Amino acid sequence: MSSAVLGLPAPPFLDDSLSSTSNNSNTGGGGSPEDANRVQMKPSVNGYKWRLLISYDGTHYAGWQYQVSPPTIQCFLEKALIRATKMERKDLCLVGAGRTDAGVHALGQVAHFVTPFNYESLESIHAALNGLLPADIRVREISPAVPEFHARFSAEGKVYHYKIYNDAVMDPLQRHFAYHSACKLNAAVMRESARHFVGKHDFSAFANASQNDGVPNPVKNVFRFDVIEMGALLQLEVEGSGFLYRQVRNMVALLLQVGREALPPDIVPKILATRDRKELAKYALSVPPHGLCLVDVKYNRDLLRLPSDCPTGSFGSHHTISKCKLPFY
């Protein structure tokens, strides 16, 4: 058995070299359909790349991006990876798809890290990571990734949900995950107004200043913006090519004012046209972070193909009891 299979350091493969296996329609060569969807990778100085699918309750964290105090999601995940892989933080090169803000949750955050060695199976490290992480952070899936995959820069779209609990009395079980609006909201006019966000626009008027990204391109493409009623809960679902800093929360804030019938539905294109954040501030303040959740990150399917020399992904495993040792009474 090779040292790579044992989980020991093995010859790494090239990040910038990728040759696809022949995806012939003739299956007589002995390859299975799963093998046909794998890609063959060559040796690289950067080692093996692994993709993580992560969920977390962001209530007690200062967002995703690494900092020691107050703690962040990335900080806890890196500590768990350091213990599980016996590697240094700088060598793991952990990168997340979205740098969620303090108090924001995630159901489908994506990240990647690298190791100089391969794994025979990912179930053990998957279980180890979840055993080391606090209960409000969980790795839902770990899988090998092709060298070209990058959790942040390969993303082609993101889906966010913002929940509003619209009733006179707040449901205490929703208090960490939904914004409470005691004022009755008109979901129909909110839906009408949300349609004005769909399409490619300059969203400068809906972006807060960020020191991390320099001057990002303010033109973003919003694919859909749905307002869904679920009893007292209103779920605002927005999908787009990407979002500026606090853009989603600022769009929701304006829709709340429309839902309260304090503003007309066609206020959206008027504010978009100004490209001025100060113009939005005249009508709405940003909503709090706890109603927001990063639900999904979209990638080109070719970048999600499994490498041929790595194990299959791990989705977690159920514990089973083969024999009950307690007496029956």
mmCIF file of C-alpha atoms in Angstrom:
data_model
loop_
_atom_site.group_PDB
_atom_site.id
_atom_site.type_symbol
_atom_site.label_atom_id
_atom_site.label_comp_id
_atom_site.label_asym_id
_atom_site.label_seq_id
_atom_site.Cartn_x
_atom_site.Cartn_y
_atom_site.Cartn_z
ATOM 1 C CA MET A 1 0.000 0.000 0.000
ATOM 2 C CA SER A 2 1.375 3.433 -0.939
ATOM 3 C CA SER A 3 2.270 6.075 1.631
ATOM 4 C CA ALA A 4 -0.403 8.353 0.134
ATOM 5 C CA VAL A 5 -3.144 5.845 0.803
ATOM 6 C CA LEU A 6 -1.919 5.456 4.353
ATOM 7 C CA GLY A 7 -2.418 9.193 4.880
ATOM 8 C CA LEU A 8 1.333 9.921 4.931
ATOM 9 C CA PRO A 9 3.035 12.589 2.824
ATOM 10 C CA ALA A 10 2.981 11.613 -0.810
ATOM 11 C CA PRO A 11 4.179 13.164 -4.073
ATOM 12 C CA PRO A 12 1.839 16.126 -4.619
ATOM 13 C CA PHE A 13 0.308 17.164 -7.975
ATOM 14 C CA LEU A 14 0.289 20.292 -10.131
ATOM 15 C CA ASP A 15 -2.312 22.961 -9.480
ATOM 16 C CA ASP A 16 -2.098 24.329 -12.990
ATOM 17 C CA SER A 17 -2.091 21.001 -14.786
ATOM 18 C CA LEU A 18 -5.250 19.014 -15.304
ATOM 19 C CA SER A 19 -5.962 16.351 -17.879
ATOM 20 C CA SER A 20 -9.473 14.948 -18.102
ATOM 21 C CA THR A 21 -9.975 11.252 -18.445
ATOM 22 C CA SER A 22 -11.496 10.210 -21.725
ATOM 23 C CA ASN A 23 -15.266 10.370 -21.362
ATOM 24 C CA ASN A 24 -16.089 7.878 -24.130
ATOM 25 C CA SER A 25 -19.622 6.772 -24.790
ATOM 26 C CA ASN A 26 -18.244 3.226 -25.211
ATOM 27 C CA THR A 27 -18.347 1.669 -21.741
ATOM 28 C CA GLY A 28 -16.744 -1.568 -22.885
ATOM 29 C CA GLY A 29 -13.393 -0.443 -21.517
ATOM 30 C CA GLY A 30 -14.344 -1.512 -18.004
ATOM 31 C CA GLY A 31 -14.813 2.022 -16.569
ATOM 32 C CA SER A 32 -17.917 2.660 -14.482
ATOM 33 C CA PRO A 33 -20.146 5.760 -15.000
ATOM 34 C CA GLU A 34 -18.634 7.187 -11.785
ATOM 35 C CA ASP A 35 -15.112 6.715 -13.188
ATOM 36 C CA ALA A 36 -16.137 8.573 -16.339
ATOM 37 C CA ASN A 37 -16.987 11.613 -14.209
ATOM 38 C CA ARG A 38 -13.602 11.666 -12.488
ATOM 39 C CA VAL A 39 -10.585 13.640 -13.638
ATOM 40 C CA GLN A 40 -6.952 12.538 -13.630
ATOM 41 C CA MET A 41 -4.583 14.923 -11.881
ATOM 42 C CA LYS A 42 -0.821 15.344 -12.179
ATOM 43 C CA PRO A 43 1.638 15.993 -9.313
ATOM 44 C CA SER A 44 1.729 19.539 -7.739
ATOM 45 C CA VAL A 45 3.622 21.552 -5.162
ATOM 46 C CA ASN A 46 0.358 22.498 -3.485
ATOM 47 C CA GLY A 47 -0.778 18.998 -2.587
ATOM 48 C CA TYR A 48 -4.317 17.691 -2.371
ATOM 49 C CA LYS A 49 -7.311 20.011 -2.227
ATOM 50 C CA TRP A 50 -10.454 19.280 -0.187
ATOM 51 C CA ARG A 51 -13.879 20.931 -0.337
ATOM 52 C CA LEU A 52 -16.013 21.450 2.777
ATOM 53 C CA LEU A 53 -19.751 22.103 3.019
ATOM 54 C CA ILE A 54 -20.406 23.843 6.341
ATOM 55 C CA SER A 55 -23.451 24.898 8.359
ATOM 56 C CA TYR A 56 -23.396 27.141 11.392
ATOM 57 C CA ASP A 57 -25.488 29.171 13.772
ATOM 58 C CA GLY A 58 -23.733 32.534 13.644
ATOM 59 C CA THR A 59 -25.355 33.935 16.805
ATOM 60 C CA HIS A 60 -22.241 33.821 18.971
ATOM 61 C CA TYR A 61 -19.601 34.504 16.318
ATOM 62 C CA ALA A 62 -18.047 37.634 14.816
ATOM 63 C CA GLY A 63 -18.626 36.373 11.290
ATOM 64 C CA TRP A 64 -16.634 34.005 9.086
ATOM 65 C CA GLN A 65 -13.301 35.756 8.508
ATOM 66 C CA TYR A 66 -10.398 34.764 10.749
ATOM 67 C CA GLN A 67 -9.772 36.620 13.984
ATOM 68 C CA VAL A 68 -9.021 35.239 17.425
ATOM 69 C CA SER A 69 -11.087 37.613 19.560
ATOM 70 C CA PRO A 70 -13.996 37.791 19.339
ATOM 71 C CA PRO A 71 -13.993 34.324 17.774
ATOM 72 C CA THR A 72 -15.052 33.594 14.203
ATOM 73 C CA ILE A 73 -16.193 30.519 12.282
ATOM 74 C CA GLN A 74 -12.933 30.314 10.346
ATOM 75 C CA CYS A 75 -10.941 30.493 13.575
ATOM 76 C CA PHE A 76 -12.726 27.471 15.096
ATOM 77 C CA LEU A 77 -12.610 25.510 11.842
ATOM 78 C CA GLU A 78 -8.875 26.103 11.429
ATOM 79 C CA LYS A 79 -8.208 25.000 15.007
ATOM 80 C CA ALA A 80 -10.108 21.764 14.314
ATOM 81 C CA LEU A 81 -8.231 21.211 11.038
ATOM 82 C CA ILE A 82 -4.866 21.837 12.701
ATOM 83 C CA ARG A 83 -5.596 19.124 15.276
ATOM 84 C CA ALA A 84 -7.072 16.686 12.769
ATOM 85 C CA THR A 85 -4.345 17.048 10.117
ATOM 86 C CA LYS A 86 -1.347 17.877 12.384
ATOM 87 C CA MET A 87 -0.565 20.766 10.037
ATOM 88 C CA GLU A 88 0.217 24.449 10.542
ATOM 89 C CA ARG A 89 -2.445 27.087 9.856
ATOM 90 C CA LYS A 90 -0.420 28.739 7.078
ATOM 91 C CA ASP A 91 -0.092 25.421 5.228
ATOM 92 C CA LEU A 92 -3.822 24.596 5.291
ATOM 93 C CA CYS A 93 -4.694 27.683 3.183
ATOM 94 C CA LEU A 94 -8.344 27.565 4.296
ATOM 95 C CA VAL A 95 -10.598 29.788 2.154
ATOM 96 C CA GLY A 96 -14.362 30.345 2.453
ATOM 97 C CA ALA A 97 -16.797 31.166 -0.339
ATOM 98 C CA GLY A 98 -18.534 33.959 1.545
ATOM 99 C CA ARG A 99 -17.300 36.105 4.417
ATOM 100 C CA THR A 100 -20.564 36.200 6.323
ATOM 101 C CA ASP A 101 -20.970 39.045 8.789
ATOM 102 C CA ALA A 102 -21.279 38.781 12.579
ATOM 103 C CA GLY A 103 -24.526 37.068 13.568
ATOM 104 C CA VAL A 104 -25.263 35.756 10.056
ATOM 105 C CA HIS A 105 -25.974 32.023 9.690
ATOM 106 C CA ALA A 106 -25.092 29.516 6.984
ATOM 107 C CA LEU A 107 -26.643 26.327 5.733
ATOM 108 C CA GLY A 108 -24.397 25.938 2.679
ATOM 109 C CA GLN A 109 -21.104 27.755 3.267
ATOM 110 C CA VAL A 110 -18.301 26.259 1.142
ATOM 111 C CA ALA A 111 -14.585 26.268 1.918
ATOM 112 C CA HIS A 112 -11.451 24.501 0.752
ATOM 113 C CA PHE A 113 -8.098 23.570 2.285
ATOM 114 C CA VAL A 114 -5.013 21.680 1.113
ATOM 115 C CA THR A 115 -2.845 18.890 2.496
ATOM 116 C CA PRO A 116 0.460 17.435 1.205
ATOM 117 C CA PHE A 117 -0.969 13.917 1.650
ATOM 118 C CA ASN A 118 -3.941 11.942 0.397
ATOM 119 C CA TYR A 119 -6.579 10.063 2.415
ATOM 120 C CA GLU A 120 -7.767 6.496 1.927
ATOM 121 C CA SER A 121 -11.156 7.500 3.358
ATOM 122 C CA LEU A 122 -12.623 10.818 4.453
ATOM 123 C CA GLU A 123 -15.047 9.447 7.043
ATOM 124 C CA SER A 124 -12.492 9.532 9.865
ATOM 125 C CA ILE A 125 -11.389 13.133 9.364
ATOM 126 C CA HIS A 126 -15.026 14.135 8.849
ATOM 127 C CA ALA A 127 -15.983 12.624 12.200
ATOM 128 C CA ALA A 128 -12.883 14.101 13.846
ATOM 129 C CA LEU A 129 -13.660 17.636 12.656
ATOM 130 C CA ASN A 130 -17.235 17.527 13.921
ATOM 131 C CA GLY A 131 -15.996 16.080 17.199
ATOM 132 C CA LEU A 132 -13.595 18.999 17.638
ATOM 133 C CA LEU A 133 -15.970 21.769 16.537
ATOM 134 C CA PRO A 134 -18.513 23.420 18.860
ATOM 135 C CA ALA A 135 -22.090 22.172 18.513
ATOM 136 C CA ASP A 136 -23.213 25.231 16.533
ATOM 137 C CA ILE A 137 -20.719 24.585 13.691
ATOM 138 C CA ARG A 138 -20.908 21.444 11.575
ATOM 139 C CA VAL A 139 -19.095 20.117 8.508
ATOM 140 C CA ARG A 140 -21.917 18.512 6.510
ATOM 141 C CA GLU A 141 -19.718 17.172 3.742
ATOM 142 C CA ILE A 142 -16.038 16.798 2.880
ATOM 143 C CA SER A 143 -14.913 15.777 -0.593
ATOM 144 C CA PRO A 144 -11.811 15.925 -2.799
ATOM 145 C CA ALA A 145 -11.566 18.856 -5.207
ATOM 146 C CA VAL A 146 -9.803 19.404 -8.515
ATOM 147 C CA PRO A 147 -6.808 21.814 -8.429
ATOM 148 C CA GLU A 148 -8.701 24.532 -10.328
ATOM 149 C CA PHE A 149 -11.480 24.677 -7.724
ATOM 150 C CA HIS A 150 -11.427 27.748 -5.477
ATOM 151 C CA ALA A 151 -14.186 28.145 -2.894
ATOM 152 C CA ARG A 152 -14.397 31.914 -3.348
ATOM 153 C CA PHE A 153 -13.226 32.734 -6.881
ATOM 154 C CA SER A 154 -14.901 29.753 -8.592
ATOM 155 C CA ALA A 155 -18.341 30.659 -7.205
ATOM 156 C CA GLU A 156 -20.828 31.574 -9.941
ATOM 157 C CA GLY A 157 -23.719 32.465 -7.661
ATOM 158 C CA LYS A 158 -25.019 32.547 -4.109
ATOM 159 C CA VAL A 159 -28.420 32.090 -2.509
ATOM 160 C CA TYR A 160 -29.393 33.968 0.648
ATOM 161 C CA HIS A 161 -32.593 33.759 2.691
ATOM 162 C CA TYR A 162 -33.803 36.450 5.061
ATOM 163 C CA LYS A 163 -36.572 35.488 7.489
ATOM 164 C CA ILE A 164 -39.093 37.909 8.975
ATOM 165 C CA TYR A 165 -41.500 36.802 11.694
ATOM 166 C CA ASN A 166 -44.590 38.915 11.048
ATOM 167 C CA ASP A 167 -46.904 38.683 14.039
ATOM 168 C CA ALA A 168 -47.804 40.738 17.081
ATOM 169 C CA VAL A 169 -45.897 38.372 19.403
ATOM 170 C CA MET A 170 -42.497 36.936 18.478
ATOM 171 C CA ASP A 171 -42.086 33.171 18.464
ATOM 172 C CA PRO A 172 -39.243 32.636 20.991
ATOM 173 C CA LEU A 173 -38.003 29.611 19.025
ATOM 174 C CA GLN A 174 -37.387 31.884 16.016
ATOM 175 C CA ARG A 175 -35.693 34.728 17.870
ATOM 176 C CA HIS A 176 -32.143 33.843 16.746
ATOM 177 C CA PHE A 177 -33.075 33.171 13.111
ATOM 178 C CA ALA A 178 -35.793 35.653 12.144
ATOM 179 C CA TYR A 179 -36.326 39.398 12.411
ATOM 180 C CA HIS A 180 -39.522 40.344 14.261
ATOM 181 C CA SER A 181 -41.881 42.795 12.587
ATOM 182 C CA ALA A 182 -44.961 43.481 14.696
ATOM 183 C CA CYS A 183 -46.255 45.773 11.965
ATOM 184 C CA LYS A 184 -48.420 43.859 9.485
ATOM 185 C CA LEU A 185 -46.575 43.574 6.171
ATOM 186 C CA ASN A 186 -48.139 43.551 2.721
ATOM 187 C CA ALA A 187 -46.315 40.616 1.086
ATOM 188 C CA ALA A 188 -47.891 41.307 -2.323
ATOM 189 C CA VAL A 189 -46.377 44.780 -2.680
ATOM 190 C CA MET A 190 -43.053 43.507 -1.319
ATOM 191 C CA ARG A 191 -43.096 40.859 -4.041
ATOM 192 C CA GLU A 192 -43.860 43.481 -6.676
ATOM 193 C CA SER A 193 -41.054 45.711 -5.438
ATOM 194 C CA ALA A 194 -38.530 42.837 -5.230
ATOM 195 C CA ARG A 195 -38.899 42.228 -8.977
ATOM 196 C CA HIS A 196 -37.182 45.568 -9.622
ATOM 197 C CA PHE A 197 -33.969 44.134 -8.134
ATOM 198 C CA VAL A 198 -33.868 41.277 -10.663
ATOM 199 C CA GLY A 199 -31.387 41.738 -13.500
ATOM 200 C CA LYS A 200 -27.980 43.341 -13.873
ATOM 201 C CA HIS A 201 -27.707 46.649 -12.012
ATOM 202 C CA ASP A 202 -25.211 48.919 -10.332
ATOM 203 C CA PHE A 203 -25.954 48.282 -6.634
ATOM 204 C CA SER A 204 -23.760 51.071 -5.225
ATOM 205 C CA ALA A 205 -26.778 52.551 -3.427
ATOM 206 C CA PHE A 206 -27.274 49.270 -1.516
ATOM 207 C CA ALA A 207 -23.675 48.616 -0.475
ATOM 208 C CA ASN A 208 -21.968 49.628 2.747
ATOM 209 C CA ALA A 209 -18.299 50.605 2.587
ATOM 210 C CA SER A 210 -15.925 47.687 3.168
ATOM 211 C CA GLN A 211 -12.213 47.913 3.975
ATOM 212 C CA ASN A 212 -11.561 44.311 2.952
ATOM 213 C CA ASP A 213 -12.375 44.324 -0.755
ATOM 214 C CA GLY A 214 -10.937 47.659 -1.901
ATOM 215 C CA VAL A 215 -13.278 48.994 -4.586
ATOM 216 C CA PRO A 216 -15.345 46.011 -5.832
ATOM 217 C CA ASN A 217 -17.316 46.044 -9.064
ATOM 218 C CA PRO A 218 -20.745 47.410 -8.044
ATOM 219 C CA VAL A 219 -22.511 45.775 -11.003
ATOM 220 C CA LYS A 220 -24.172 42.526 -9.911
ATOM 221 C CA ASN A 221 -26.718 40.244 -11.532
ATOM 222 C CA VAL A 222 -29.705 39.223 -9.395
ATOM 223 C CA PHE A 223 -31.307 36.110 -10.886
ATOM 224 C CA ARG A 224 -34.395 35.987 -8.651
ATOM 225 C CA PHE A 225 -35.868 37.660 -5.581
ATOM 226 C CA ASP A 226 -38.856 35.807 -4.116
ATOM 227 C CA VAL A 227 -41.077 36.721 -1.177
ATOM 228 C CA ILE A 228 -42.613 33.531 0.234
ATOM 229 C CA GLU A 229 -45.330 33.435 2.897
ATOM 230 C CA MET A 230 -45.191 30.557 5.377
ATOM 231 C CA GLY A 231 -47.804 31.380 7.982
ATOM 232 C CA ALA A 232 -46.438 34.167 10.169
ATOM 233 C CA LEU A 233 -43.019 33.726 8.588
ATOM 234 C CA LEU A 234 -41.976 35.675 5.505
ATOM 235 C CA GLN A 235 -38.958 34.225 3.726
ATOM 236 C CA LEU A 236 -37.156 36.508 1.282
ATOM 237 C CA GLU A 237 -35.019 34.421 -1.088
ATOM 238 C CA VAL A 238 -32.463 36.140 -3.297
ATOM 239 C CA GLU A 239 -30.094 34.497 -5.751
ATOM 240 C CA GLY A 240 -27.408 36.356 -7.667
ATOM 241 C CA SER A 241 -23.962 36.253 -9.232
ATOM 242 C CA GLY A 242 -22.561 37.834 -6.100
ATOM 243 C CA PHE A 243 -23.381 40.526 -3.562
ATOM 244 C CA LEU A 244 -21.696 43.628 -2.238
ATOM 245 C CA TYR A 245 -21.048 44.163 1.470
ATOM 246 C CA ARG A 246 -24.434 44.186 3.264
ATOM 247 C CA GLN A 247 -26.281 44.455 -0.025
ATOM 248 C CA VAL A 248 -28.842 41.769 0.841
ATOM 249 C CA ARG A 249 -29.680 43.273 4.232
ATOM 250 C CA ASN A 250 -30.057 46.727 2.702
ATOM 251 C CA MET A 251 -32.381 45.424 -0.026
ATOM 252 C CA VAL A 252 -34.487 43.676 2.620
ATOM 253 C CA ALA A 253 -34.612 46.872 4.679
ATOM 254 C CA LEU A 254 -36.141 48.773 1.786
ATOM 255 C CA LEU A 255 -38.642 45.991 1.078
ATOM 256 C CA LEU A 256 -39.718 46.142 4.732
ATOM 257 C CA GLN A 257 -40.615 49.809 4.295
ATOM 258 C CA VAL A 258 -42.548 48.922 1.149
ATOM 259 C CA GLY A 259 -44.314 46.109 3.034
ATOM 260 C CA ARG A 260 -45.322 48.579 5.743
ATOM 261 C CA GLU A 261 -46.800 50.645 2.892
ATOM 262 C CA ALA A 262 -44.601 53.576 3.871
ATOM 263 C CA LEU A 263 -43.052 53.575 0.372
ATOM 264 C CA PRO A 264 -44.348 52.680 -3.111
ATOM 265 C CA PRO A 265 -43.084 49.496 -4.852
ATOM 266 C CA ASP A 266 -41.371 51.500 -7.611
ATOM 267 C CA ILE A 267 -39.003 53.170 -5.133
ATOM 268 C CA VAL A 268 -36.380 50.511 -5.947
ATOM 269 C CA PRO A 269 -35.398 51.655 -9.480
ATOM 270 C CA LYS A 270 -35.345 55.269 -8.318
ATOM 271 C CA ILE A 271 -32.805 54.515 -5.575
ATOM 272 C CA LEU A 272 -30.782 52.205 -7.858
ATOM 273 C CA ALA A 273 -30.461 55.033 -10.367
ATOM 274 C CA THR A 274 -28.821 57.352 -7.808
ATOM 275 C CA ARG A 275 -25.934 54.911 -7.119
ATOM 276 C CA ASP A 276 -25.669 56.694 -3.774
ATOM 277 C CA ARG A 277 -25.807 54.872 -0.426
ATOM 278 C CA LYS A 278 -26.864 58.116 1.263
ATOM 279 C CA GLU A 279 -30.048 58.107 -0.810
ATOM 280 C CA LEU A 280 -31.119 54.729 0.621
ATOM 281 C CA ALA A 281 -30.373 55.994 4.154
ATOM 282 C CA LYS A 282 -33.149 58.571 3.708
ATOM 283 C CA TYR A 283 -35.731 55.790 3.505
ATOM 284 C CA ALA A 284 -34.441 52.709 5.370
ATOM 285 C CA LEU A 285 -31.885 51.479 7.873
ATOM 286 C CA SER A 286 -30.185 48.098 7.488
ATOM 287 C CA VAL A 287 -31.954 45.136 9.095
ATOM 288 C CA PRO A 288 -30.165 43.103 11.794
ATOM 289 C CA PRO A 289 -27.953 40.148 10.756
ATOM 290 C CA HIS A 290 -29.688 37.274 12.571
ATOM 291 C CA GLY A 291 -32.455 36.910 9.958
ATOM 292 C CA LEU A 292 -29.920 36.263 7.192
ATOM 293 C CA CYS A 293 -28.625 32.850 6.106
ATOM 294 C CA LEU A 294 -26.237 31.816 3.329
ATOM 295 C CA VAL A 295 -28.134 28.847 1.898
ATOM 296 C CA ASP A 296 -26.177 27.788 -1.183
ATOM 297 C CA VAL A 297 -23.102 28.566 -3.288
ATOM 298 C CA LYS A 298 -23.260 27.730 -6.999
ATOM 299 C CA TYR A 299 -20.332 26.337 -9.028
ATOM 300 C CA ASN A 300 -19.723 25.079 -12.551
ATOM 301 C CA ARG A 301 -20.358 21.323 -12.460
ATOM 302 C CA ASP A 302 -17.003 20.602 -14.116
ATOM 303 C CA LEU A 303 -15.241 21.987 -11.041
ATOM 304 C CA LEU A 304 -17.182 19.602 -8.788
ATOM 305 C CA ARG A 305 -15.993 16.445 -10.544
ATOM 306 C CA LEU A 306 -14.103 14.022 -8.303
ATOM 307 C CA PRO A 307 -10.370 13.463 -8.878
ATOM 308 C CA SER A 308 -9.549 9.879 -9.891
ATOM 309 C CA ASP A 309 -6.785 9.342 -7.321
ATOM 310 C CA CYS A 310 -8.724 10.475 -4.256
ATOM 311 C CA PRO A 311 -11.434 8.912 -2.043
ATOM 312 C CA THR A 312 -15.133 9.543 -2.475
ATOM 313 C CA GLY A 313 -16.763 12.312 -0.471
ATOM 314 C CA SER A 314 -18.003 11.821 3.077
ATOM 315 C CA PHE A 315 -21.522 12.886 4.061
ATOM 316 C CA GLY A 316 -21.278 11.558 7.609
ATOM 317 C CA SER A 317 -22.236 8.135 8.868
ATOM 318 C CA HIS A 318 -24.897 6.819 11.200
ATOM 319 C CA HIS A 319 -23.924 5.022 14.393
ATOM 320 C CA THR A 320 -25.465 1.563 14.732
ATOM 321 C CA ILE A 321 -25.867 -0.770 17.679
ATOM 322 C CA SER A 322 -25.556 -4.381 16.675
ATOM 323 C CA LYS A 323 -26.768 -5.838 19.962
ATOM 324 C CA CYS A 324 -28.658 -4.375 22.881
ATOM 325 C CA LYS A 325 -26.809 -5.044 26.120
ATOM 326 C CA LEU A 326 -29.560 -3.789 28.412
ATOM 327 C CA PRO A 327 -31.986 -6.369 29.790
ATOM 328 C CA PHE A 328 -35.656 -6.106 28.869
ATOM 329 C CA TYR A 329 -38.191 -5.905 31.689
#
